[in-house]
Amino acid sequence: MKIIDVKAYAVKQEVSIPFKWRKGLPQGSHLNEMGILRVITDEGIEGVAVAQRGLMTVDYTQRRLKDLLIGKDPLLKERLWHEMWELDRAEEFQIYYMGLPDVALWDITAKKAGMPLYQLLGGSRDRVQAYASTVTYDTTDEYLRVADYCLEKGYRAIKLHAWGDARADAKLCQALRKHVGDDICLMYDGSAGFDLQDSIYLGKALEQADYYWYEEPMREFSIWNYKKLCDELTIPVLAAETSDGCHYNAADFIVHGACDRIRTGTVLKGGITGSLRIAHLADSFGMKAEIHGGDQVNVQLACGIGNNTFFEVLAWGTGPIGFGYPVEEDGFITAPQVPGIGYSFDWEEIERKAYAKV
């Protein structure tokens, strides 16, 4: 099997409900565009991967990915992953793109095998429990109303993205615990908004409210600060979400005691190949590797590994709330059961809609 062509498209998407993050971060405009990578083989099997930046997808494909992939065997994913890593030394790829071609190659491999990707990866289960991951709202009452709606939809776990004020966020987190009771799993994501002192303060408040994990309270440049945070707290600290370096960086967090759970996922950690490296590394330390949201490919990953707890689904608005992925009545998501990842595009329509392509 050989790759005979590589195409890319930049497509606009309409997000009907605007949303925001903590103070200092931009609005959620990344959902307004999508990049699609399409890898075509001489056997008629195509691999697809999706990115959050349309024009970057087209640019990288035109300048780098076509030359990297055309003429190669798509089943030699390990070799091509390392070749992409070598390109990054000169290119410094935007973090979303280190694993983009790898995802498309795994899609081809699973289609060639006639299996859903999660089965090809080993198959831990065919469905995964979802948690509702909020955006940022203006008042505590809005958060409580959103939580009620999420529980009505079947979710049994909720993660907060709050205001980025340690004192105010601590009160909000404790108010939510009181509101939903002891049986609902709650998490908190700091979106890297705090220094070490405020991170410790907020972490202790989360411990009192029995939160399940404490995610990315600080920027992930300083492993030493994360180690000091972990030493101060009993709540599990989830880290290494946006840090560069894939499994090499994840290993430093783990061996230095700078996290209790590690982030993985195809979007930020080098595709399927990079994500598996992190998941297996974490498993060797008896640690959970929690997947950072996404679409079908990360659902497949979540069902393919054994040491992931939940799947993140973005919830925004206040009613009706928009959710980023269909969740079943019991709060679970079932992996697509078709061969490959499960993407389905009308290529004629994509060709017409694309505002940039190669």
Short mmCIF file of C-alpha atoms in Angstrom, two decimals:
data_model
loop_
_atom_site.label_atom_id
_atom_site.label_comp_id
_atom_site.label_asym_id
_atom_site.label_seq_id
_atom_site.Cartn_x
_atom_site.Cartn_y
_atom_site.Cartn_z
CA MET A 1 0.00 0.00 0.00
CA LYS A 2 1.26 3.46 -0.91
CA ILE A 3 0.05 6.99 -0.27
CA ILE A 4 -0.72 8.63 -3.62
CA ASP A 5 -2.18 11.97 -2.58
CA VAL A 6 -2.65 14.21 0.44
CA LYS A 7 -5.36 16.86 0.57
CA ALA A 8 -6.31 19.47 3.17
CA TYR A 9 -9.30 21.74 3.65
CA ALA A 10 -10.08 24.78 5.78
CA VAL A 11 -13.81 24.92 6.58
CA LYS A 12 -15.84 27.45 8.53
CA GLN A 13 -18.20 26.20 11.23
CA GLU A 14 -21.08 28.05 12.83
CA VAL A 15 -21.15 28.13 16.62
CA SER A 16 -24.62 29.33 17.55
CA ILE A 17 -23.94 29.98 21.24
CA PRO A 18 -20.95 32.19 22.13
CA PHE A 19 -18.96 31.28 25.20
CA LYS A 20 -15.95 32.44 27.18
CA TRP A 21 -13.18 31.24 29.46
CA ARG A 22 -11.59 32.77 32.55
CA LYS A 23 -10.36 36.35 32.58
CA GLY A 24 -7.29 36.72 30.39
CA LEU A 25 -8.18 33.99 27.90
CA PRO A 26 -9.86 34.65 24.53
CA GLN A 27 -13.41 33.67 23.63
CA GLY A 28 -13.97 30.14 22.31
CA SER A 29 -13.49 31.15 18.69
CA HIS A 30 -11.40 28.05 17.90
CA LEU A 31 -14.65 26.18 17.25
CA ASN A 32 -15.46 28.53 14.35
CA GLU A 33 -13.10 26.78 11.95
CA MET A 34 -11.91 23.28 11.20
CA GLY A 35 -9.01 21.81 9.27
CA ILE A 36 -9.40 18.42 7.60
CA LEU A 37 -6.49 16.25 6.45
CA ARG A 38 -7.24 13.56 3.87
CA VAL A 39 -4.64 10.89 3.04
CA ILE A 40 -5.41 8.80 -0.07
CA THR A 41 -3.85 5.41 -0.89
CA ASP A 42 -3.51 3.32 -4.04
CA GLU A 43 -5.90 0.74 -2.54
CA GLY A 44 -8.74 3.25 -2.30
CA ILE A 45 -8.55 3.41 1.49
CA GLU A 46 -8.46 6.96 2.83
CA GLY A 47 -7.38 8.24 6.22
CA VAL A 48 -8.88 11.35 7.79
CA ALA A 49 -7.79 13.61 10.64
CA VAL A 50 -9.35 16.80 11.96
CA ALA A 51 -7.66 19.87 13.44
CA GLN A 52 -8.87 23.07 15.09
CA ARG A 53 -7.09 25.46 12.73
CA GLY A 54 -8.09 25.49 9.08
CA LEU A 55 -5.47 27.68 7.44
CA MET A 56 -2.65 26.07 9.42
CA THR A 57 -3.80 22.66 8.22
CA VAL A 58 -3.64 23.77 4.60
CA ASP A 59 -0.29 25.50 5.11
CA TYR A 60 1.43 22.57 6.83
CA THR A 61 0.03 20.13 4.29
CA GLN A 62 1.25 22.15 1.34
CA ARG A 63 4.70 22.91 2.76
CA ARG A 64 5.51 19.72 4.67
CA LEU A 65 3.00 16.88 4.80
CA LYS A 66 2.64 16.16 1.09
CA ASP A 67 6.39 15.71 0.71
CA LEU A 68 6.56 13.66 3.91
CA LEU A 69 3.73 11.27 3.05
CA ILE A 70 3.32 10.77 -0.71
CA GLY A 71 4.94 7.55 -1.87
CA LYS A 72 5.23 6.14 1.66
CA ASP A 73 3.63 3.03 3.15
CA PRO A 74 0.89 4.33 5.50
CA LEU A 75 1.16 1.22 7.68
CA LEU A 76 4.68 2.22 8.77
CA LYS A 77 3.25 4.61 11.31
CA GLU A 78 6.14 4.39 13.76
CA ARG A 79 8.65 5.42 11.11
CA LEU A 80 6.50 8.29 9.86
CA TRP A 81 5.85 9.47 13.43
CA HIS A 82 9.59 9.78 13.98
CA GLU A 83 10.04 11.55 10.64
CA MET A 84 7.39 14.05 11.74
CA TRP A 85 9.27 14.47 15.03
CA GLU A 86 12.44 15.25 13.07
CA LEU A 87 10.59 17.83 10.98
CA ASP A 88 9.42 19.50 14.18
CA ARG A 89 13.04 20.26 15.10
CA ALA A 90 13.17 22.78 12.23
CA GLU A 91 9.49 23.61 11.82
CA GLU A 92 8.39 23.89 15.48
CA PHE A 93 4.93 22.68 14.55
CA GLN A 94 2.01 24.25 16.34
CA ILE A 95 1.11 21.64 18.97
CA TYR A 96 -2.11 20.55 17.23
CA TYR A 97 -0.18 19.32 14.20
CA MET A 98 2.49 17.01 15.61
CA GLY A 99 0.01 14.11 15.56
CA LEU A 100 -2.32 15.08 12.72
CA PRO A 101 -0.86 12.81 10.01
CA ASP A 102 -0.47 10.02 12.57
CA VAL A 103 -4.24 10.05 13.21
CA ALA A 104 -4.95 9.71 9.49
CA LEU A 105 -2.50 6.79 9.22
CA TRP A 106 -4.17 4.97 12.14
CA ASP A 107 -7.51 5.53 10.40
CA ILE A 108 -6.11 3.83 7.30
CA THR A 109 -4.67 0.97 9.35
CA ALA A 110 -7.96 0.28 11.16
CA LYS A 111 -9.89 0.42 7.88
CA LYS A 112 -7.40 -1.99 6.31
CA ALA A 113 -7.94 -4.33 9.28
CA GLY A 114 -11.72 -3.91 9.05
CA MET A 115 -11.92 -2.93 12.73
CA PRO A 116 -12.97 0.09 14.78
CA LEU A 117 -9.80 1.80 15.96
CA TYR A 118 -10.37 1.05 19.66
CA GLN A 119 -10.34 -2.69 18.91
CA LEU A 120 -7.11 -2.36 16.95
CA LEU A 121 -5.54 -0.52 19.89
CA GLY A 122 -6.31 -3.43 22.20
CA GLY A 123 -9.92 -2.81 23.12
CA SER A 124 -10.47 -2.06 26.79
CA ARG A 125 -14.22 -1.41 26.37
CA ASP A 126 -16.66 -0.16 23.75
CA ARG A 127 -18.07 2.80 25.70
CA VAL A 128 -16.74 5.36 28.18
CA GLN A 129 -18.36 7.51 30.85
CA ALA A 130 -18.56 11.19 29.93
CA TYR A 131 -18.23 14.25 32.11
CA ALA A 132 -19.71 17.66 31.30
CA SER A 133 -16.95 20.25 31.06
CA THR A 134 -18.40 23.72 31.55
CA VAL A 135 -17.34 26.99 30.02
CA THR A 136 -17.16 30.12 32.19
CA TYR A 137 -20.35 31.82 33.40
CA ASP A 138 -20.90 35.13 35.16
CA THR A 139 -22.57 33.99 38.36
CA THR A 140 -22.77 31.05 40.74
CA ASP A 141 -26.48 30.72 39.99
CA GLU A 142 -25.72 30.14 36.32
CA TYR A 143 -23.24 27.39 37.19
CA LEU A 144 -25.79 25.70 39.43
CA ARG A 145 -28.44 25.91 36.71
CA VAL A 146 -26.03 24.39 34.18
CA ALA A 147 -25.18 21.62 36.66
CA ASP A 148 -28.87 20.79 37.07
CA TYR A 149 -29.27 20.57 33.31
CA CYS A 150 -26.22 18.30 32.98
CA LEU A 151 -27.57 15.95 35.63
CA GLU A 152 -30.93 15.86 33.84
CA LYS A 153 -29.08 14.80 30.66
CA GLY A 154 -27.58 11.82 32.47
CA TYR A 155 -24.13 13.08 33.40
CA ARG A 156 -22.80 11.92 36.77
CA ALA A 157 -19.62 13.99 36.60
CA ILE A 158 -19.04 17.73 36.02
CA LYS A 159 -15.88 19.78 35.61
CA LEU A 160 -15.75 23.52 36.24
CA HIS A 161 -13.90 26.15 34.25
CA ALA A 162 -14.34 29.15 36.54
CA TRP A 163 -13.17 32.78 36.81
CA GLY A 164 -9.46 32.53 37.57
CA ASP A 165 -9.84 34.13 41.03
CA ALA A 166 -8.67 31.65 43.66
CA ARG A 167 -10.95 32.92 46.45
CA ALA A 168 -14.05 33.27 44.29
CA ASP A 169 -13.43 29.96 42.55
CA ALA A 170 -13.02 28.19 45.90
CA LYS A 171 -16.43 29.48 47.05
CA LEU A 172 -18.00 28.44 43.73
CA CYS A 173 -16.58 24.93 43.94
CA GLN A 174 -17.85 24.47 47.46
CA ALA A 175 -21.26 25.86 46.52
CA LEU A 176 -21.51 23.38 43.66
CA ARG A 177 -20.65 20.46 45.94
CA LYS A 178 -23.35 21.52 48.39
CA HIS A 179 -25.82 21.90 45.49
CA VAL A 180 -25.30 18.51 43.81
CA GLY A 181 -24.60 16.42 46.91
CA ASP A 182 -21.92 13.87 47.64
CA ASP A 183 -22.68 11.32 44.91
CA ILE A 184 -21.72 13.43 41.88
CA CYS A 185 -18.10 13.41 40.75
CA LEU A 186 -16.73 16.95 40.50
CA MET A 187 -13.49 18.24 38.98
CA TYR A 188 -11.93 21.67 38.61
CA ASP A 189 -9.79 23.03 35.77
CA GLY A 190 -7.70 26.13 36.51
CA SER A 191 -6.73 26.70 32.86
CA ALA A 192 -3.24 27.70 34.06
CA GLY A 193 -4.51 30.85 35.74
CA PHE A 194 -2.66 30.85 39.09
CA ASP A 195 0.72 31.12 40.77
CA LEU A 196 1.88 28.49 43.26
CA GLN A 197 0.46 30.18 46.37
CA ASP A 198 -3.01 30.63 44.94
CA SER A 199 -2.89 27.11 43.49
CA ILE A 200 -2.24 25.70 46.96
CA TYR A 201 -5.03 27.77 48.51
CA LEU A 202 -7.57 26.67 45.91
CA GLY A 203 -6.39 23.06 46.03
CA LYS A 204 -7.06 22.86 49.77
CA ALA A 205 -10.59 24.19 49.22
CA LEU A 206 -11.14 21.49 46.60
CA GLU A 207 -9.94 18.88 49.06
CA GLN A 208 -12.51 20.04 51.59
CA ALA A 209 -15.22 19.76 48.94
CA ASP A 210 -14.06 16.26 47.90
CA TYR A 211 -13.24 17.04 44.26
CA TYR A 212 -12.01 14.16 42.13
CA TRP A 213 -9.10 15.98 40.50
CA TYR A 214 -7.44 19.40 40.28
CA GLU A 215 -6.39 20.21 36.72
CA GLU A 216 -3.71 22.53 35.32
CA PRO A 217 -3.82 25.33 37.91
CA MET A 218 -0.46 26.74 36.71
CA ARG A 219 1.32 27.02 33.37
CA GLU A 220 3.25 23.84 32.82
CA PHE A 221 6.69 25.38 32.32
CA SER A 222 7.87 24.62 35.87
CA ILE A 223 7.87 20.98 36.88
CA TRP A 224 9.42 22.06 40.18
CA ASN A 225 6.37 24.19 41.05
CA TYR A 226 4.06 21.30 40.18
CA LYS A 227 6.09 19.02 42.44
CA LYS A 228 5.74 21.51 45.32
CA LEU A 229 1.99 21.71 44.66
CA CYS A 230 1.63 17.92 44.73
CA ASP A 231 3.62 17.77 47.97
CA GLU A 232 1.17 20.21 49.62
CA LEU A 233 -2.08 18.55 48.52
CA THR A 234 -3.90 15.26 48.82
CA ILE A 235 -6.30 15.91 45.91
CA PRO A 236 -4.97 14.31 42.69
CA VAL A 237 -3.28 16.91 40.47
CA LEU A 238 -3.85 16.40 36.73
CA ALA A 239 -1.11 18.01 34.63
CA ALA A 240 0.92 18.04 31.39
CA GLU A 241 -2.04 19.02 29.19
CA THR A 242 -0.47 21.71 26.99
CA SER A 243 3.22 21.12 27.70
CA ASP A 244 5.21 20.30 24.59
CA GLY A 245 7.39 17.24 24.18
CA CYS A 246 4.84 14.41 24.20
CA HIS A 247 5.94 11.39 26.27
CA TYR A 248 9.40 12.81 26.94
CA ASN A 249 7.88 15.70 28.89
CA ALA A 250 5.21 13.48 30.46
CA ALA A 251 7.97 11.25 31.82
CA ASP A 252 9.55 14.21 33.63
CA PHE A 253 6.24 15.11 35.30
CA ILE A 254 5.76 11.52 36.44
CA VAL A 255 9.24 10.66 37.71
CA HIS A 256 9.61 13.97 39.58
CA GLY A 257 6.28 13.55 41.38
CA ALA A 258 4.84 16.63 39.67
CA CYS A 259 1.42 15.12 38.95
CA ASP A 260 -0.87 12.38 40.20
CA ARG A 261 -2.63 11.90 36.88
CA ILE A 262 -1.31 12.74 33.43
CA ARG A 263 -3.05 14.21 30.41
CA THR A 264 -2.98 12.47 27.06
CA GLY A 265 -5.00 12.79 23.85
CA THR A 266 -4.45 12.96 20.13
CA VAL A 267 -4.87 16.72 19.74
CA LEU A 268 -2.06 17.86 22.03
CA LYS A 269 0.12 14.77 22.48
CA GLY A 270 1.26 13.57 19.07
CA GLY A 271 -1.72 11.71 17.66
CA ILE A 272 -2.52 8.11 18.50
CA THR A 273 1.13 7.05 18.63
CA GLY A 274 2.12 9.78 21.09
CA SER A 275 -1.02 9.30 23.17
CA LEU A 276 -0.39 5.58 23.53
CA ARG A 277 3.19 6.22 24.63
CA ILE A 278 1.91 8.44 27.45
CA ALA A 279 -0.90 6.08 28.44
CA HIS A 280 1.42 3.08 28.63
CA LEU A 281 4.09 5.09 30.44
CA ALA A 282 1.52 6.18 33.03
CA ASP A 283 0.23 2.63 33.41
CA SER A 284 3.73 1.41 34.29
CA PHE A 285 3.55 3.78 37.29
CA GLY A 286 0.00 2.72 38.20
CA MET A 287 -1.26 6.14 37.08
CA LYS A 288 -4.34 7.24 35.17
CA ALA A 289 -3.91 8.88 31.75
CA GLU A 290 -6.94 11.13 31.32
CA ILE A 291 -7.89 12.04 27.76
CA HIS A 292 -8.36 15.68 26.87
CA GLY A 293 -11.71 15.91 25.09
CA GLY A 294 -11.99 15.88 21.33
CA ASP A 295 -14.14 14.01 18.85
CA GLN A 296 -14.41 10.46 17.49
CA VAL A 297 -10.69 9.74 17.51
CA ASN A 298 -10.33 10.43 21.23
CA VAL A 299 -13.43 8.38 21.99
CA GLN A 300 -11.71 5.52 20.18
CA LEU A 301 -8.56 6.15 22.21
CA ALA A 302 -10.51 6.26 25.48
CA CYS A 303 -12.04 2.87 24.69
CA GLY A 304 -8.73 1.45 23.51
CA ILE A 305 -6.72 2.02 26.70
CA GLY A 306 -7.42 0.72 30.18
CA ASN A 307 -6.20 3.53 32.43
CA ASN A 308 -8.54 6.37 31.42
CA THR A 309 -11.49 7.24 33.66
CA PHE A 310 -13.75 9.67 31.80
CA PHE A 311 -14.27 11.37 28.46
CA GLU A 312 -14.54 15.17 28.40
CA VAL A 313 -17.54 16.73 26.65
CA LEU A 314 -17.71 20.51 26.36
CA ALA A 315 -20.95 22.08 27.58
CA TRP A 316 -21.75 25.71 26.88
CA GLY A 317 -24.75 28.01 27.08
CA THR A 318 -27.37 27.99 29.81
CA GLY A 319 -30.35 26.41 28.16
CA PRO A 320 -30.62 24.62 26.00
CA ILE A 321 -26.95 23.79 26.46
CA GLY A 322 -24.88 22.85 23.45
CA PHE A 323 -22.71 19.76 23.89
CA GLY A 324 -19.72 18.86 21.79
CA TYR A 325 -20.58 15.16 21.41
CA PRO A 326 -23.77 13.05 21.66
CA VAL A 327 -24.02 11.40 25.07
CA GLU A 328 -26.38 8.53 25.85
CA GLU A 329 -29.05 8.63 28.55
CA ASP A 330 -26.86 6.97 31.16
CA GLY A 331 -24.02 9.46 30.62
CA PHE A 332 -21.84 7.18 28.48
CA ILE A 333 -20.49 7.50 24.94
CA THR A 334 -20.19 4.48 22.65
CA ALA A 335 -17.27 4.40 20.24
CA PRO A 336 -18.19 4.36 16.53
CA GLN A 337 -18.43 0.73 15.44
CA VAL A 338 -17.41 1.16 11.80
CA PRO A 339 -13.89 0.30 10.57
CA GLY A 340 -11.47 3.14 11.30
CA ILE A 341 -12.11 6.18 13.44
CA GLY A 342 -15.64 6.93 12.31
CA TYR A 343 -15.28 10.21 10.46
CA SER A 344 -17.74 10.69 7.60
CA PHE A 345 -17.50 13.61 5.18
CA ASP A 346 -19.20 14.45 1.90
CA TRP A 347 -16.05 15.34 -0.03
CA GLU A 348 -17.93 17.12 -2.82
CA GLU A 349 -19.56 19.37 -0.23
CA ILE A 350 -16.23 19.92 1.57
CA GLU A 351 -14.61 20.89 -1.74
CA ARG A 352 -17.36 23.49 -2.24
CA LYS A 353 -17.38 24.82 1.33
CA ALA A 354 -13.63 25.03 1.91
CA TYR A 355 -12.31 28.61 2.00
CA ALA A 356 -8.78 27.29 1.50
CA LYS A 357 -7.55 23.90 0.27
CA VAL A 358 -4.62 22.06 -1.23
#
